[in-house]
């Protein structure tokens, strides 16, 4: 709607509207006075004194559609700097992809419904999701994000460490409960310094291993930036759940409308977008590193 | 130095200086031209074009001393709101405390060197650290943070979710690589919605379980807020390590000076301080929730 | 478009679109390659490397329509706190309203085209504008803003002084070049302390005079807040002007389209809106003055 | 105290302490319970619920000493970009310097007590101040700030216009009540577009006149940036003044301690410092104008 003139950005805000032509607010009317377990119904009402029960309001992942648009623009900016960002589903329930991103063909991420670059594992993930869906239950999982080509020197040294910004961005995505930076498949807490230190092999930042995940002291070191993001199972179930209503009376509710049994595959573009937004911000900030 | 008059804060900045009477900058002179593996020496130099090699500059955890002072003030503010914050070491290497915080006597945290409220586990942690220290190696671990008494309604709904702010604050602490919010001992990714949803038992926010960790949709729900923070092993080892110097020549370095084999016990007050700072900010913001 | 549910704000962003059904972008096509004197054409192009020549882009006062909408919401918030805001044209060219706001009937502001509460002076202003318009020239002027009912204690003590925020907000309005806070019709620079000090007459902040304009040390004192804003004449003239084009060739341009000979009457709601936005921000900040 | 290593800034905060070896807090003890007219005593107490009566706390211009230090660093940065900043006293009471800065020898600013580059006018200013001081009264005045060498393209187009930032910075200085941008000695409100438009003479931004003061649409155009700042007379008088105390009882107070009859000459470095800080910020922001 604004900000673009003859295919170039003008420096003005880029405005857009995504119309939801398929909204079904009535699917939510049975929730008007009840609080869904582990959902934001209760906390929104406590914070603001009222809430819009239709569609979950901003606590719905619909809110992230705008992030994906913004992320696409950030990616264009980053691509000009030689940075490429990919994310993929690396775990659904107990089905786990136990491979380093360097051993995967990332071009296959979008070739399957699970958005997992390993076709065999992807099939198991889809089967897991279908099994859960039949029961009306939901399941969690993990997404891995990879950024290649970030030069050394992005990120701030104290509160605005690059991985702290990435962590906050990921934790701001609906249903995210955990963030793990670097360390590949290795357990952080039980590792030893002699095993996980990344030995420099030249003075341009190349290292033998990359347990650091491409960032040291909050600042990128030129190696691949990678991290994993843990999602809880969706809280809205298609089965009956006990809860209370506004008056404290115990009631049973059951999800109506369209709810995912597993958000992981749909969250891949959101993780990519938020990665891009944080990196783009730090790219711009890096322009004042040295005068 | 400023900000306090007749024992009360004036609204002016509270200034203080912590003098380090025991600094030994010469302990670092052998590192002037070499990059310690997995340390910020290289990235600082790339970002700023120069670095202060003495003591590691701001990449040293010395920097966190100020955070602890600020956190103490934030805690006073929070205590007036009925909020109390505790943190403790819940893992050192492979030694793990497998108990819910409700089953622990948090008054015992500072009774031992490991800052672990379970005396038996604390002993094992100390033994683990001593074993590692003898080898000149280092070890990682995990700290758990508990906040009791936070009322429902703190936190913002989109980017500034309460747990996103807490996650960023934790990831800004030196050596932190992972953040896990809520879910107790349960694995997030493989859990099912029917198992981990927190069923409301009244209309004041009380729930049967607390997998949510006291926050839903980014906003506190009145239950205990808890999370765990994973620390990598310290990168400075007291054993020989290969690396390169500024000119790209391969050299061997060995830590001199005073370096911890395990930062976990010393990081407990930092985790508490950063928790307090984030909660205090959100407490102040919550004052405009409703007009 | 969003943010309001059953006539109440939800805490979500309040979104709206103002469609310009009467845009005439072709009126600007003769300016594509020329820089209007004293206009932002040149500086925008230097800053961004390109510009949208149609309608002046963001350097058009059209941009302020959104501020007026936002200001209306801020006013609703302030009204609940007992604050009312009025602005009026106090000077057009050499026609000046030499009266204190207390001696004016502010309900008459919108009764005339000049938006001046003194009907006689308003007539002279309209005549002055018509005279200028006939010549294809433009004229400057002054707007006075009055806020009644602001309680003592709003504003911050150092950089974010209340009048500094108001000054910045006014100077962000197109064509504003001057800001004068308090002092009524008195010249600031040549006044003496013994003449302009506001003597307290009770311990609730009432003062004999109000040269301070309702703020002392950056913080409101409970008296009427007033200031005047000086506008330059519009730079787009309906007469021929010399300038250069992109290639440095000297050309003559003449305003086409719809340009005001005097923006003052139309700027009254903008001044009110920006006053309201600054006061509303400081009202919210004032909620953490004391804990 | 920090931030500088081997004569270069490290990217870390530059910390310093200015010890006041000549503080006389007892000079203020008679003001403990009374509110000085037109001073911040009353508003601070209303805002915070308590105040430090000694030395006026942060409402004293002592607070600006830190700004001058920071400004000196900002000037070093700007000098590297070819920018030089000067300020001088252009009015004291009724004594006015009626010359354009281009016709003045700015190297003479610091050659006299009045900090006015015109020696004759400076003498009159000093005489004016001495006359006022004898009476125990105070007097206002005006400072002019000149920045030469700012390239085209600094400043933001909407709320953070370059002159809006400068205006806010000036209005944040103690005793400042007015800000006028550009327009030389010409009255803004009564000027006509045909008289004050700056005609371009080349396509690099050179203009025949500079009524715009070097900024158009909030963005620098490459010409000299100039503005004037109006200061009210100091509110603390060395003569008796009526006021009230905390209990609302009418009392008389008289300034003790060391108070200036006219702050203008001492405010010159503060105006320079704040100009430098705003320009330095916008210089850094300008680094992302184009990618």
mmCIF file with all atom_site columns, C-alpha atoms in Angstrom, chain B residues 28-131:
data_model
loop_
_atom_site.group_PDB
_atom_site.id
_atom_site.type_symbol
_atom_site.label_atom_id
_atom_site.label_alt_id
_atom_site.label_comp_id
_atom_site.label_asym_id
_atom_site.label_entity_id
_atom_site.label_seq_id
_atom_site.pdbx_PDB_ins_code
_atom_site.Cartn_x
_atom_site.Cartn_y
_atom_site.Cartn_z
_atom_site.occupancy
_atom_site.B_iso_or_equiv
_atom_site.pdbx_formal_charge
_atom_site.auth_seq_id
_atom_site.auth_comp_id
_atom_site.auth_asym_id
_atom_site.auth_atom_id
_atom_site.pdbx_PDB_model_num
ATOM 1   C CA . UNK B 1 28  ? 46.708 -11.514 30.225 1.00 0.00 ? 28  UNK B CA 1
ATOM 2   C CA . UNK B 1 29  ? 49.735 -10.091 28.427 1.00 0.00 ? 29  UNK B CA 1
ATOM 3   C CA . UNK B 1 30  ? 50.534 -13.432 26.788 1.00 0.00 ? 30  UNK B CA 1
ATOM 4   C CA . UNK B 1 31  ? 47.158 -13.173 25.025 1.00 0.00 ? 31  UNK B CA 1
ATOM 5   C CA . UNK B 1 32  ? 47.796 -9.777  23.459 1.00 0.00 ? 32  UNK B CA 1
ATOM 6   C CA . UNK B 1 33  ? 48.243 -11.136 19.957 1.00 0.00 ? 33  UNK B CA 1
ATOM 7   C CA . UNK B 1 34  ? 46.531 -14.515 20.163 1.00 0.00 ? 34  UNK B CA 1
ATOM 8   C CA . UNK B 1 35  ? 42.864 -15.444 20.006 1.00 0.00 ? 35  UNK B CA 1
ATOM 9   C CA . UNK B 1 36  ? 41.632 -17.790 22.733 1.00 0.00 ? 36  UNK B CA 1
ATOM 10  C CA . UNK B 1 37  ? 39.433 -20.541 21.243 1.00 0.00 ? 37  UNK B CA 1
ATOM 11  C CA . UNK B 1 38  ? 35.685 -19.951 21.778 1.00 0.00 ? 38  UNK B CA 1
ATOM 12  C CA . UNK B 1 39  ? 36.438 -16.610 23.424 1.00 0.00 ? 39  UNK B CA 1
ATOM 13  C CA . UNK B 1 40  ? 35.419 -13.117 22.260 1.00 0.00 ? 40  UNK B CA 1
ATOM 14  C CA . UNK B 1 41  ? 39.012 -11.972 21.543 1.00 0.00 ? 41  UNK B CA 1
ATOM 15  C CA . UNK B 1 42  ? 38.605 -12.465 17.807 1.00 0.00 ? 42  UNK B CA 1
ATOM 16  C CA . UNK B 1 43  ? 35.080 -11.097 17.423 1.00 0.00 ? 43  UNK B CA 1
ATOM 17  C CA . UNK B 1 44  ? 35.775 -7.941  19.458 1.00 0.00 ? 44  UNK B CA 1
ATOM 18  C CA . UNK B 1 45  ? 38.774 -7.199  17.304 1.00 0.00 ? 45  UNK B CA 1
ATOM 19  C CA . UNK B 1 46  ? 36.741 -7.738  14.122 1.00 0.00 ? 46  UNK B CA 1
ATOM 20  C CA . UNK B 1 47  ? 33.892 -5.553  15.352 1.00 0.00 ? 47  UNK B CA 1
ATOM 21  C CA . UNK B 1 48  ? 35.796 -2.602  16.757 1.00 0.00 ? 48  UNK B CA 1
ATOM 22  C CA . UNK B 1 49  ? 39.133 -2.879  14.976 1.00 0.00 ? 49  UNK B CA 1
ATOM 23  C CA . UNK B 1 50  ? 40.956 -3.021  18.309 1.00 0.00 ? 50  UNK B CA 1
ATOM 24  C CA . UNK B 1 51  ? 40.557 -4.619  21.724 1.00 0.00 ? 51  UNK B CA 1
ATOM 25  C CA . UNK B 1 52  ? 41.752 -4.328  25.279 1.00 0.00 ? 52  UNK B CA 1
ATOM 26  C CA . UNK B 1 53  ? 43.413 -7.682  25.906 1.00 0.00 ? 53  UNK B CA 1
ATOM 27  C CA . UNK B 1 54  ? 43.759 -7.060  29.638 1.00 0.00 ? 54  UNK B CA 1
ATOM 28  C CA . UNK B 1 55  ? 41.301 -9.151  31.609 1.00 0.00 ? 55  UNK B CA 1
ATOM 29  C CA . UNK B 1 56  ? 39.143 -9.838  28.633 1.00 0.00 ? 56  UNK B CA 1
ATOM 30  C CA . UNK B 1 57  ? 37.491 -6.381  28.793 1.00 0.00 ? 57  UNK B CA 1
ATOM 31  C CA . UNK B 1 58  ? 33.746 -6.529  28.644 1.00 0.00 ? 58  UNK B CA 1
ATOM 32  C CA . UNK B 1 59  ? 33.748 -10.156 27.562 1.00 0.00 ? 59  UNK B CA 1
ATOM 33  C CA . UNK B 1 60  ? 34.798 -10.996 31.121 1.00 0.00 ? 60  UNK B CA 1
ATOM 34  C CA . UNK B 1 61  ? 32.030 -11.949 33.552 1.00 0.00 ? 61  UNK B CA 1
ATOM 35  C CA . UNK B 1 62  ? 33.379 -9.140  35.741 1.00 0.00 ? 62  UNK B CA 1
ATOM 36  C CA . UNK B 1 63  ? 30.971 -7.016  33.759 1.00 0.00 ? 63  UNK B CA 1
ATOM 37  C CA . UNK B 1 64  ? 28.085 -8.751  35.509 1.00 0.00 ? 64  UNK B CA 1
ATOM 38  C CA . UNK B 1 65  ? 29.002 -7.317  38.934 1.00 0.00 ? 65  UNK B CA 1
ATOM 39  C CA . UNK B 1 66  ? 27.034 -4.172  38.021 1.00 0.00 ? 66  UNK B CA 1
ATOM 40  C CA . UNK B 1 67  ? 24.062 -6.264  37.014 1.00 0.00 ? 67  UNK B CA 1
ATOM 41  C CA . UNK B 1 68  ? 24.040 -7.859  40.454 1.00 0.00 ? 68  UNK B CA 1
ATOM 42  C CA . UNK B 1 69  ? 23.952 -4.452  42.149 1.00 0.00 ? 69  UNK B CA 1
ATOM 43  C CA . UNK B 1 70  ? 21.125 -3.270  39.900 1.00 0.00 ? 70  UNK B CA 1
ATOM 44  C CA . UNK B 1 71  ? 19.324 -6.549  40.484 1.00 0.00 ? 71  UNK B CA 1
ATOM 45  C CA . UNK B 1 72  ? 19.464 -6.009  44.232 1.00 0.00 ? 72  UNK B CA 1
ATOM 46  C CA . UNK B 1 73  ? 17.618 -2.719  43.815 1.00 0.00 ? 73  UNK B CA 1
ATOM 47  C CA . UNK B 1 74  ? 15.092 -4.326  41.494 1.00 0.00 ? 74  UNK B CA 1
ATOM 48  C CA . UNK B 1 75  ? 14.523 -7.034  44.089 1.00 0.00 ? 75  UNK B CA 1
ATOM 49  C CA . UNK B 1 76  ? 13.695 -4.437  46.741 1.00 0.00 ? 76  UNK B CA 1
ATOM 50  C CA . UNK B 1 77  ? 11.087 -2.992  44.425 1.00 0.00 ? 77  UNK B CA 1
ATOM 51  C CA . UNK B 1 78  ? 9.666  -6.436  43.669 1.00 0.00 ? 78  UNK B CA 1
ATOM 52  C CA . UNK B 1 79  ? 9.625  -7.497  47.301 1.00 0.00 ? 79  UNK B CA 1
ATOM 53  C CA . UNK B 1 80  ? 7.249  -4.599  47.971 1.00 0.00 ? 80  UNK B CA 1
ATOM 54  C CA . UNK B 1 81  ? 4.949  -6.197  45.388 1.00 0.00 ? 81  UNK B CA 1
ATOM 55  C CA . UNK B 1 82  ? 5.189  -9.566  47.122 1.00 0.00 ? 82  UNK B CA 1
ATOM 56  C CA . UNK B 1 83  ? 7.565  -11.104 44.594 1.00 0.00 ? 83  UNK B CA 1
ATOM 57  C CA . UNK B 1 84  ? 10.528 -13.215 45.700 1.00 0.00 ? 84  UNK B CA 1
ATOM 58  C CA . UNK B 1 85  ? 13.203 -14.550 43.356 1.00 0.00 ? 85  UNK B CA 1
ATOM 59  C CA . UNK B 1 86  ? 15.562 -17.480 43.896 1.00 0.00 ? 86  UNK B CA 1
ATOM 60  C CA . UNK B 1 87  ? 17.997 -19.261 41.624 1.00 0.00 ? 87  UNK B CA 1
ATOM 61  C CA . UNK B 1 88  ? 20.073 -22.354 42.224 1.00 0.00 ? 88  UNK B CA 1
ATOM 62  C CA . UNK B 1 89  ? 22.414 -24.722 40.425 1.00 0.00 ? 89  UNK B CA 1
ATOM 63  C CA . UNK B 1 90  ? 20.367 -27.629 39.104 1.00 0.00 ? 90  UNK B CA 1
ATOM 64  C CA . UNK B 1 91  ? 23.083 -29.358 37.063 1.00 0.00 ? 91  UNK B CA 1
ATOM 65  C CA . UNK B 1 92  ? 26.893 -29.523 36.915 1.00 0.00 ? 92  UNK B CA 1
ATOM 66  C CA . UNK B 1 93  ? 28.219 -31.737 34.177 1.00 0.00 ? 93  UNK B CA 1
ATOM 67  C CA . UNK B 1 94  ? 26.377 -35.017 34.542 1.00 0.00 ? 94  UNK B CA 1
ATOM 68  C CA . UNK B 1 95  ? 25.277 -34.365 38.133 1.00 0.00 ? 95  UNK B CA 1
ATOM 69  C CA . UNK B 1 96  ? 21.637 -33.383 37.949 1.00 0.00 ? 96  UNK B CA 1
ATOM 70  C CA . UNK B 1 97  ? 19.084 -32.266 40.540 1.00 0.00 ? 97  UNK B CA 1
ATOM 71  C CA . UNK B 1 98  ? 15.898 -34.059 39.530 1.00 0.00 ? 98  UNK B CA 1
ATOM 72  C CA . UNK B 1 99  ? 13.420 -32.357 41.809 1.00 0.00 ? 99  UNK B CA 1
ATOM 73  C CA . UNK B 1 100 ? 10.690 -29.791 41.403 1.00 0.00 ? 100 UNK B CA 1
ATOM 74  C CA . UNK B 1 101 ? 11.428 -26.513 43.169 1.00 0.00 ? 101 UNK B CA 1
ATOM 75  C CA . UNK B 1 102 ? 8.366  -27.049 45.346 1.00 0.00 ? 102 UNK B CA 1
ATOM 76  C CA . UNK B 1 103 ? 10.041 -30.056 46.899 1.00 0.00 ? 103 UNK B CA 1
ATOM 77  C CA . UNK B 1 104 ? 13.239 -28.184 47.744 1.00 0.00 ? 104 UNK B CA 1
ATOM 78  C CA . UNK B 1 105 ? 14.203 -26.064 50.747 1.00 0.00 ? 105 UNK B CA 1
ATOM 79  C CA . UNK B 1 106 ? 15.342 -22.923 48.912 1.00 0.00 ? 106 UNK B CA 1
ATOM 80  C CA . UNK B 1 107 ? 16.761 -21.449 52.128 1.00 0.00 ? 107 UNK B CA 1
ATOM 81  C CA . UNK B 1 108 ? 19.653 -23.930 51.792 1.00 0.00 ? 108 UNK B CA 1
ATOM 82  C CA . UNK B 1 109 ? 20.889 -22.616 48.429 1.00 0.00 ? 109 UNK B CA 1
ATOM 83  C CA . UNK B 1 110 ? 23.709 -20.587 49.934 1.00 0.00 ? 110 UNK B CA 1
ATOM 84  C CA . UNK B 1 111 ? 24.652 -23.194 52.551 1.00 0.00 ? 111 UNK B CA 1
ATOM 85  C CA . UNK B 1 112 ? 27.153 -24.855 50.209 1.00 0.00 ? 112 UNK B CA 1
ATOM 86  C CA . UNK B 1 113 ? 29.762 -24.024 47.583 1.00 0.00 ? 113 UNK B CA 1
ATOM 87  C CA . UNK B 1 114 ? 27.689 -25.426 44.726 1.00 0.00 ? 114 UNK B CA 1
ATOM 88  C CA . UNK B 1 115 ? 24.683 -23.183 45.511 1.00 0.00 ? 115 UNK B CA 1
ATOM 89  C CA . UNK B 1 116 ? 22.379 -26.173 45.218 1.00 0.00 ? 116 UNK B CA 1
ATOM 90  C CA . UNK B 1 117 ? 19.538 -26.512 47.762 1.00 0.00 ? 117 UNK B CA 1
ATOM 91  C CA . UNK B 1 118 ? 19.854 -30.324 47.969 1.00 0.00 ? 118 UNK B CA 1
ATOM 92  C CA . UNK B 1 119 ? 22.851 -30.980 50.184 1.00 0.00 ? 119 UNK B CA 1
ATOM 93  C CA . UNK B 1 120 ? 23.536 -34.478 48.844 1.00 0.00 ? 120 UNK B CA 1
ATOM 94  C CA . UNK B 1 121 ? 23.487 -33.377 45.221 1.00 0.00 ? 121 UNK B CA 1
ATOM 95  C CA . UNK B 1 122 ? 25.555 -30.306 46.151 1.00 0.00 ? 122 UNK B CA 1
ATOM 96  C CA . UNK B 1 123 ? 28.309 -32.579 47.422 1.00 0.00 ? 123 UNK B CA 1
ATOM 97  C CA . UNK B 1 124 ? 28.384 -34.486 44.155 1.00 0.00 ? 124 UNK B CA 1
ATOM 98  C CA . UNK B 1 125 ? 28.541 -31.217 42.225 1.00 0.00 ? 125 UNK B CA 1
ATOM 99  C CA . UNK B 1 126 ? 31.502 -29.985 44.252 1.00 0.00 ? 126 UNK B CA 1
ATOM 100 C CA . UNK B 1 127 ? 33.251 -33.309 43.680 1.00 0.00 ? 127 UNK B CA 1
ATOM 101 C CA . UNK B 1 128 ? 32.582 -33.063 39.936 1.00 0.00 ? 128 UNK B CA 1
ATOM 102 C CA . UNK B 1 129 ? 34.037 -29.551 39.797 1.00 0.00 ? 129 UNK B CA 1
ATOM 103 C CA . UNK B 1 130 ? 37.146 -30.571 41.765 1.00 0.00 ? 130 UNK B CA 1
ATOM 104 C CA . UNK B 1 131 ? 37.722 -33.498 39.442 1.00 0.00 ? 131 UNK B CA 1
#
